């Protein structure tokens, strides 16, 4: 479902300089596959997730996701494609602060337009129940703990039944008990729904629990089996 070929990303620096962050000859994921992305700080994990989400444009190379060539889509098409087919979970939750848990999940469905309007409220309630928040539907992010906020953001990421969830260190700002719960919820929800998952983490134990681990080093991506 995902094929990246000859993918490079450089960020411009002041003057004529640039910083080369990625140079990936090939990276692919199968439908429903759950992959952990590891690598040192600054190795380009967040950059790669943003390229796959179409938030950033590559410097060169191609990304084919669900039979779309992302480089051929306009910004507006990318926004729509992302809303419908990709769920994104951030380290710092990124919920809408003025909206309740239920409204945050609903907003994603209103934007994604994959769930009929009449069914959206029920689905939002079901998703929040699935992540254990049936008693917190009407709380705003500021009234929720970090672990609870991240569970709302998992519900939001799954709202449009995306083919792919991208999760950028989703457990890094949580204590160990919450990190464990949030990780399990995300990994299991993706498995049950046949949703592919690409998750960045610094935690080797969590990484090892997914189907495959890839690592970024010196601009390239390696299957950990190849590194040995
Ligand atoms: N907008 C930007 N302009 C210039 N350089 C950038 C920009 N964004 C990221 N970089 C550089 O690109 C490199 C990769 O950054 P990225 O955030 O992808 O790393 P990461 O692997 O996610 O790191 P971490 O584990 O700390 O989150 C870093 O060296 C960073 O300084
Ligand atoms: Mg990062």
Coordinates of C-alpha atoms and ligand atoms in Angstrom, one line a residue:
X1 CA 0.0 0.0 0.0
X2 CA 3.0 2.3 0.4
X3 CA 6.0 2.6 -1.9
X4 CA 8.6 5.3 -1.5
X5 CA 11.4 5.4 -4.1
X6 CA 14.6 7.4 -4.2
X7 CA 13.2 9.7 -1.6
X8 CA 15.3 12.6 -0.5
X9 CA 14.6 15.5 1.7
X10 CA 16.9 18.5 2.4
X11 CA 15.9 21.6 4.4
X12 CA 17.3 24.9 3.2
X13 CA 19.5 26.8 5.6
X14 CA 20.3 30.6 5.6
X15 CA 22.6 31.4 2.6
X16 CA 22.9 28.8 0.0
X17 CA 23.5 25.9 2.4
X18 CA 21.1 23.1 3.1
X19 CA 20.8 20.1 5.5
X20 CA 20.3 16.7 3.9
X21 CA 18.0 14.7 6.2
X22 CA 16.9 11.7 4.2
X23 CA 18.1 9.7 1.2
X24 CA 16.0 6.5 1.0
X25 CA 16.3 4.3 -2.0
X26 CA 13.2 2.2 -1.2
X27 CA 10.7 1.8 1.6
X28 CA 7.5 -0.1 1.4
X29 CA 4.7 -1.2 3.7
X30 CA 2.0 -3.8 3.2
X31 CA -1.7 -3.2 4.0
X32 CA -2.3 -3.8 7.7
X33 CA 1.4 -4.0 8.5
X34 CA 2.5 -2.4 11.8
X35 CA 6.0 -1.0 11.5
X36 CA 8.2 0.6 14.2
X37 CA 10.5 3.4 13.0
X38 CA 13.6 3.9 15.2
X39 CA 16.7 6.0 14.9
X40 CA 18.6 8.6 16.9
X41 CA 17.3 12.1 17.5
X42 CA 17.6 14.1 14.4
X43 CA 17.8 11.1 12.1
X44 CA 14.7 12.2 10.2
X45 CA 11.8 10.1 11.7
X46 CA 9.4 13.0 12.0
X47 CA 10.4 14.2 8.6
X48 CA 9.6 10.8 7.0
X49 CA 6.2 10.7 8.6
X50 CA 5.4 14.2 7.4
X51 CA 6.5 13.2 3.8
X52 CA 4.3 10.1 3.9
X53 CA 1.4 12.2 5.2
X54 CA 1.9 14.8 2.4
X55 CA 2.5 17.5 5.0
X56 CA 6.0 18.0 3.6
X57 CA 7.0 17.6 0.0
X58 CA 10.1 15.6 -0.8
X59 CA 13.1 17.3 -2.4
X60 CA 13.2 14.4 -4.9
X61 CA 11.7 11.0 -5.4
X62 CA 8.2 9.5 -5.3
X63 CA 5.7 8.3 -2.7
X64 CA 2.9 6.0 -3.9
X65 CA 0.2 5.6 -1.2
X66 CA -3.0 3.6 -1.9
X67 CA -2.4 3.9 -5.7
X68 CA -1.9 7.7 -5.6
X69 CA 1.3 9.4 -6.5
X70 CA 1.5 12.0 -3.8
X71 CA 3.7 14.4 -5.8
X72 CA 0.9 14.6 -8.4
X73 CA -1.7 15.9 -5.9
X74 CA -2.3 19.6 -5.3
X75 CA -2.2 20.9 -1.7
X76 CA -6.0 20.8 -1.5
X77 CA -6.1 17.2 -2.9
X78 CA -3.4 16.3 -0.3
X79 CA -5.5 17.8 2.5
X80 CA -8.5 15.8 1.4
X81 CA -6.5 12.6 0.9
X82 CA -4.9 12.9 4.3
X83 CA -8.2 13.5 6.1
X84 CA -9.8 10.5 4.5
X85 CA -7.0 7.9 4.5
X86 CA -4.4 8.8 7.2
X87 CA -4.7 9.1 10.9
X88 CA -1.9 11.1 12.7
X89 CA -1.1 10.7 16.3
X90 CA 1.4 13.3 17.7
X91 CA 3.6 13.2 20.7
X92 CA 1.8 16.2 22.2
X93 CA -1.7 15.1 21.3
X94 CA -2.6 18.3 19.2
X95 CA -6.3 18.2 20.2
X96 CA -8.5 21.3 19.6
X97 CA -8.4 23.0 23.0
X98 CA -11.9 24.5 22.9
X99 CA -13.6 21.3 21.8
X100 CA -14.7 18.4 24.0
X101 CA -13.3 14.8 23.5
X102 CA -16.4 14.0 21.5
X103 CA -16.2 17.1 19.4
X104 CA -12.5 16.5 18.6
X105 CA -13.4 13.1 17.2
X106 CA -16.5 14.5 15.4
X107 CA -14.4 17.3 13.8
X108 CA -12.1 14.7 12.2
X109 CA -15.2 12.9 10.7
X110 CA -16.7 16.1 9.5
X111 CA -13.5 17.0 7.7
X112 CA -12.9 13.4 6.4
X113 CA -16.5 12.9 5.1
X114 CA -16.1 9.1 5.1
X115 CA -18.8 8.5 7.7
X116 CA -22.4 9.5 6.9
X117 CA -23.3 12.6 9.0
X118 CA -26.1 10.8 10.8
X119 CA -23.8 8.1 12.0
X120 CA -20.9 10.3 13.1
X121 CA -22.0 11.0 16.7
X122 CA -22.6 7.4 17.5
X123 CA -19.3 6.3 16.0
X124 CA -17.4 9.0 17.9
X125 CA -19.0 7.8 21.1
X126 CA -18.1 4.2 20.3
X127 CA -14.5 5.0 19.5
X128 CA -14.1 6.9 22.8
X129 CA -15.7 4.0 24.6
X130 CA -13.2 1.6 22.9
X131 CA -10.3 3.7 24.3
X132 CA -11.9 3.7 27.8
X133 CA -13.2 7.3 27.8
X134 CA -17.0 6.8 27.9
X135 CA -17.1 8.8 31.1
X136 CA -15.1 11.7 29.6
X137 CA -17.0 12.5 26.4
X138 CA -17.7 16.1 27.4
X139 CA -14.4 17.0 28.9
X140 CA -12.1 19.4 27.1
X141 CA -8.4 18.5 26.6
X142 CA -7.4 20.8 29.5
X143 CA -9.6 18.8 31.8
X144 CA -8.1 15.4 30.8
X145 CA -4.8 13.8 31.8
X146 CA -2.0 13.3 29.3
X147 CA -2.9 9.6 28.8
X148 CA -6.6 10.4 28.4
X149 CA -5.7 13.1 25.8
X150 CA -3.6 10.7 23.9
X151 CA -6.5 8.2 23.9
X152 CA -8.8 10.9 22.5
X153 CA -6.2 11.4 19.8
X154 CA -6.1 7.7 19.0
X155 CA -9.9 7.7 18.7
X156 CA -9.6 10.7 16.4
X157 CA -6.9 9.1 14.3
X158 CA -9.2 6.0 13.7
X159 CA -12.4 8.0 13.1
X160 CA -12.3 7.9 9.3
X161 CA -11.2 4.2 9.2
X162 CA -7.9 5.2 7.6
X163 CA -5.7 2.7 5.8
X164 CA -2.7 4.1 7.6
X165 CA -2.0 5.6 11.0
X166 CA 1.2 7.6 11.4
X167 CA 2.2 7.9 15.1
X168 CA 5.1 10.2 16.0
X169 CA 6.4 9.1 19.4
X170 CA 2.8 8.8 20.7
X171 CA 3.9 7.6 24.1
X172 CA 7.0 9.8 24.7
X173 CA 5.2 12.4 26.9
X174 CA 3.4 9.8 29.1
X175 CA 4.4 7.9 32.2
X176 CA 5.2 4.3 31.8
X177 CA 1.8 2.9 32.8
X178 CA 0.0 5.3 30.5
X179 CA 2.5 4.7 27.7
X180 CA 1.9 1.0 28.0
X181 CA -1.8 1.4 27.8
X182 CA -1.8 3.9 24.9
X183 CA 0.7 1.8 22.9
X184 CA -1.4 -1.4 23.4
X185 CA -4.6 0.4 22.4
X186 CA -3.1 1.8 19.3
X187 CA -1.4 -1.5 18.2
X188 CA -4.5 -3.6 18.9
X189 CA -6.9 -1.2 17.3
X190 CA -4.8 -1.1 14.1
X191 CA -4.6 -4.9 14.1
X192 CA -8.4 -5.3 14.6
X193 CA -9.2 -2.8 11.9
X194 CA -6.6 -4.0 9.4
X195 CA -5.0 -0.5 9.6
X196 CA -1.4 -0.2 8.8
X197 CA 0.7 1.6 11.4
X198 CA 4.0 3.4 11.2
X199 CA 5.1 4.4 14.7
X200 CA 8.3 6.3 15.7
X201 CA 9.6 5.4 19.0
X202 CA 12.8 5.6 21.1
X203 CA 11.6 2.6 23.1
X204 CA 13.1 -0.7 21.8
X205 CA 10.8 -2.8 23.9
X206 CA 7.7 -1.2 22.3
X207 CA 9.3 -1.3 18.8
X208 CA 9.9 -5.0 19.2
X209 CA 6.2 -5.7 19.7
X210 CA 5.2 -4.6 16.2
X211 CA 5.4 -6.7 13.1
X212 CA 8.7 -5.1 11.8
X213 CA 11.3 -2.6 13.0
X214 CA 13.1 -0.3 10.5
X215 CA 15.8 2.1 11.5
X216 CA 17.0 5.4 10.1
X217 CA 20.8 5.9 10.0
X218 CA 23.0 8.2 7.9
X219 CA 20.0 9.3 5.8
X220 CA 19.0 5.7 4.9
X221 CA 16.5 3.3 6.1
X222 CA 17.3 -0.3 7.2
X223 CA 15.3 -3.3 8.0
X224 CA 16.7 -4.3 11.4
X225 CA 17.0 -7.9 10.2
X226 CA 19.5 -6.7 7.6
X227 CA 21.6 -4.9 10.3
X228 CA 21.7 -8.0 12.5
Ligands
LIG1 N1 12.3 23.1 9.1 C1 13.5 22.6 9.2 N2 14.6 23.4 8.8 C2 15.8 23.0 8.9 N3 16.2 21.8 9.4 C3 15.2 21.0 9.9 C4 13.8 21.4 9.8 N4 13.1 20.4 10.4 C5 14.0 19.5 10.8 N5 15.2 19.8 10.5 C6 16.5 19.0 10.7 O1 16.3 17.7 10.1 C7 16.8 16.7 10.9 C8 15.8 15.6 11.2 O2 14.7 16.1 12.0 P1 13.5 15.2 12.4 O3 12.6 16.1 13.3 O4 12.9 14.6 11.3 O5 14.3 14.1 13.3 P2 13.7 13.0 14.3 O6 14.4 11.7 13.9 O7 12.2 13.1 14.3 O8 14.3 13.5 15.7 P3 13.7 13.3 17.2 O9 13.9 11.9 17.6 O10 14.5 14.2 18.0 O11 12.2 13.7 17.1 C9 17.3 17.4 12.2 O12 18.7 17.5 12.2 C10 16.6 18.7 12.2 O13 17.4 19.7 12.8
LIG2 MG1 10.8 13.5 15.7

